[in-house]
Structures are given as structure tokens and as C-alpha cells.
Amino acid sequence: MNIDHEYRTDISSGWNRKHILGLQDLSRDELNIILNQASEFKRLAAIGETKLTPLAGTVVANLFFEPSTRTRISFGLAAKRLSADTVDFSASGSSLSKGESFVDTAKTIEAMGVSYVVVRHKTPGAPQLLAQHLDANILNAGDGTHEHPTQALLDIFTIREHFGKIEGLTVTLVGDILHSRVARSNIWGLKKLGAHVIVCGPTTLIPSEISKLGVEVSSNLDDVLPRTDCLNLLRIQFERQRGHYFPSIREYAHLFGMNKQRINKAKENVLILAPGPINRGVEITPDVADGPHSIILGQVSNGLIIRMACLYLLHLQRTASLGTPG
Ligand code: CP
């Protein structure tokens, strides 16, 4: 089979965006192009076609200025599956400690022949800054509390794969909405694709203006659980919090943690997602995390093909803009 030909279907026609910085920027059509391209890569993987060649001869740089397990490894593997060379940067041990700026560091790495830059940074807007200063195509791998577009795309892909649709589903995001880039990206993406989105958590962890995004707001998980199709359990972002938002972890787990008793009150086919890393016993008990409703490891697997799709689409844009064959 000529795989190079097979994956260049018309799925990607209509894509001309240079960067993927957030789901706020993307249209419904663009979201569907990414999701459909990911489906195509998943289909190819299922028939054993795991090593594809479109990015051969290009370099993808992973610039992680914050810790990561899932995003970093899956972007690295996605690039390799598409035959790109990869370079990995970690802030610790770099020349940042000698006073080099963020942009100068990125430009230095770009000068080694890098075409695609994956960046995670604690500062909201850091990927946009690189998009302004570099020629490379930029992929946001999480910027502070702002957006984490590929996490939301893999969440949405996983939900769509399970239910066969997004339109009309009720998705409840539970927990630390205030500090969650995953929540923001999920809200933009899910709303554009026609889901009803509920945000649920302690009132102190829900931004006051969030209802302007068209979401329902609740502080009572037991109230919203019976009409929820998917629960996305967000981690309490202790590292971003600058105060006490609830009296104790025990109380949080009692009010907002997903456990066996709550599963019994939920829809029979409720789907449990968590972007991870998970705090077992806080937002989810181990029996639920490892139980039949949980799709947490499936999300991780889908992260790989979502990131392949994103890299591939940016590659198509790049080659088209340079006038070279994709
Ligand atoms: N969900 C997520 O972004 O996980 P990592 O921090 O491990 O990349």
C-alpha cells in the first residue's frame, strides 16, 4: 500500500493556520480537520502503519520550561512517528541560568534548523511571543493558566470516539477551574462542537466571569451528576494556588471527588476522563480511576495521534507557504 498517498486525503483541505496556540482561535471546521486527521492516523496505526514519512528531514524542538510526562513524551513520539528529527530542551542546566532570555534561547535553538517548536511555559502568552519572533511553526503545549490545546483536543477526540459525537452531550469539568488551562481549552473546543458544558467546583475555584463563555456553573456535583455524559476530573493545581481555596483536601474529596457511591448516582454509561497527572484519593478514588467507566489511559494513547495530526497539519501549511511539496 502507498501509505504516503493514503494519508494525504482531503481531510486536511482547508487547513492554512501556521500555529496552534489555543482552541479559542480555531473554528469548528479547523477542530474537525484535526480530529479527522487524528482518526486517519489511528486507522493507519491499527493496520500496523506506525512509521510514516511526511516530516522526514525536518526538526521538531520540544521546549519545556515546566515539568511534563504525558505531553512531552507524546509530542516526542509523535514527531518520530512522522520521521522528524527531534531536539529536547530543559530549562534546568541551560544557558537561561546565565541570563539568556526566553526568546533568545528559542531563536538560538531555531537557528539549528528547527521548523516546528513545541513549547510549555508557566507564563500565559509565551507561545504567542515565540510566534511573533520565530519563523518556526509554534505548538502550545500548555501556557500557565491560559490554554492547553492538544490536551483538550485529545479529550474531545476520546469523547467523540466513545459516543460517536460531541453535539448534544453534557460534559462536566470538575475541580480547579480557576487555575486550569485544560478547562479553558476544553470549554472553547466543546462549545464550538455543540456540547453543553458544566463547570463544577468550590465557588472559590470558579472564575466569576466564566458563565460569559456559555457554560453552566454549579458547586454541587451530586446535582449535576445524573445528567452528565462525561466527567473530566481536573487536578487541584496546588503549584499555582496562592492561598487556601477550601478547608481541607478531605473535604474537597468528600464534595467533589469521584468515588464508587457517586458512580452509582451517575448515568449508566458515564465516561470518566482526567487529563492527569491524577491525585488518587483526591479528585478520584483508585477503584474509579482503574474501573470500567475510566478512559484515562485511552486519553494518553489518543494524545499521540492528536499530536501527530497537529504536527502534520502545520507541516502541510509550512510546505504550502514555502511552495515546496508536502
Ligand atoms: N495532562 C498533562 O499535560 O500532563 P503532563 O503535565 O504530564 O504533560
Coordinates of N, CA, C and O in Angstrom, one line a residue, residues 15-22 25-26 30 34 110 115-117 127-128 130-140 149 310 313-314 317-318:
W15 N -7.0 23.6 5.7 CA -6.1 24.0 6.8 C -5.1 25.0 6.3 O -4.3 24.6 5.4
N16 N -5.0 26.2 6.9 CA -3.9 27.1 6.5 C -3.4 27.9 7.6 O -2.8 28.9 7.5
R17 N -3.5 27.3 8.8 CA -3.1 28.0 10.0 C -1.6 27.7 10.3 O -1.2 26.5 10.2
K18 N -0.8 28.7 10.7 CA 0.6 28.5 10.9 C 0.9 27.9 12.3 O 1.9 27.1 12.4
H19 N 0.2 28.3 13.3 CA 0.4 27.9 14.6 C -0.8 27.3 15.3 O -1.9 27.6 14.9
I20 N -0.6 26.5 16.3 CA -1.7 26.1 17.1 C -1.4 26.6 18.5 O -0.6 26.0 19.3
L21 N -2.1 27.7 18.9 CA -1.8 28.4 20.1 C -2.9 28.2 21.1 O -2.7 28.3 22.4
G22 N -4.1 27.9 20.7 CA -5.2 27.7 21.6 C -6.5 27.4 20.8 O -6.6 27.7 19.6
D25 N -8.8 30.3 19.2 CA -8.6 30.8 17.9 C -9.2 29.9 16.8 O -9.4 30.4 15.7
L26 N -9.4 28.6 17.1 CA -9.8 27.7 16.0 C -11.3 27.7 15.7 O -12.1 27.7 16.7
E30 N -11.9 23.9 11.7 CA -10.5 23.5 11.9 C -10.4 22.5 13.0 O -9.5 21.6 12.9
I34 N -8.6 18.6 12.5 CA -7.6 18.0 13.4 C -8.1 16.6 13.9 O -7.4 15.6 13.8
E110 N 16.2 27.5 17.3 CA 15.6 27.5 15.9 C 16.7 27.6 14.8 O 16.6 27.0 13.8
S115 N 12.1 23.6 12.4 CA 11.0 24.1 11.8 C 9.7 24.2 12.7 O 8.8 25.0 12.4
Y116 N 9.7 23.3 13.6 CA 8.5 23.2 14.5 C 8.9 23.3 16.0 O 9.8 22.5 16.4
V117 N 8.3 24.2 16.7 CA 8.6 24.4 18.1 C 7.4 24.0 19.0 O 6.3 24.7 18.8
P127 N 3.8 31.1 24.2 CA 3.8 30.6 22.8 C 3.5 31.7 21.8 O 4.1 31.7 20.7
Q128 N 2.6 32.6 22.1 CA 2.3 33.7 21.2 C 3.5 34.6 21.0 O 3.8 35.1 19.9
L130 N 6.6 33.6 21.1 CA 7.5 32.9 20.1 C 7.0 33.0 18.7 O 7.7 33.1 17.7
A131 N 5.7 32.9 18.5 CA 5.1 33.0 17.2 C 5.4 34.4 16.6 O 5.5 34.5 15.4
Q132 N 5.5 35.4 17.4 CA 5.9 36.8 16.9 C 7.3 36.9 16.5 O 7.7 37.7 15.7
H133 N 8.2 36.1 17.2 CA 9.7 36.3 17.0 C 10.4 35.2 16.2 O 11.5 35.4 15.8
L134 N 9.7 34.1 16.0 CA 10.4 33.0 15.2 C 9.7 32.8 13.9 O 8.5 33.1 13.7
D135 N 10.4 32.1 13.0 CA 9.8 31.7 11.7 C 9.2 30.4 11.9 O 8.3 30.0 11.0
A136 N 9.5 29.6 12.9 CA 9.0 28.2 13.1 C 7.5 28.3 13.3 O 7.0 29.3 13.8
N137 N 6.9 27.1 13.0 CA 5.5 26.9 13.4 C 5.5 26.5 14.9 O 6.2 25.7 15.3
I138 N 4.6 27.2 15.7 CA 4.6 27.0 17.1 C 3.4 26.2 17.6 O 2.2 26.4 17.1
L139 N 3.6 25.2 18.5 CA 2.6 24.5 19.1 C 2.6 24.7 20.6 O 3.6 24.5 21.2
N140 N 1.5 25.1 21.1 CA 1.4 25.4 22.6 C 1.1 24.1 23.3 O 0.1 23.4 23.1
P149 N -4.1 23.4 24.3 CA -5.0 22.9 23.2 C -4.9 21.5 22.9 O -5.9 20.8 22.6
C310 N -1.6 17.3 14.6 CA -1.2 18.8 14.7 C 0.1 19.0 14.0 O 0.2 20.0 13.2
L313 N -0.4 18.8 10.2 CA -1.2 19.9 9.6 C -0.3 21.1 9.5 O -0.3 21.9 8.5
L314 N 0.5 21.4 10.5 CA 1.4 22.5 10.5 C 2.5 22.3 9.4 O 2.9 23.3 8.7
Q317 N 0.9 23.3 6.1 CA 0.9 24.7 6.0 C 2.3 25.2 5.6 O 2.4 26.1 4.7
R318 N 3.3 24.7 6.3 CA 4.6 25.2 6.1 C 5.1 24.9 4.6 O 5.6 25.8 4.0

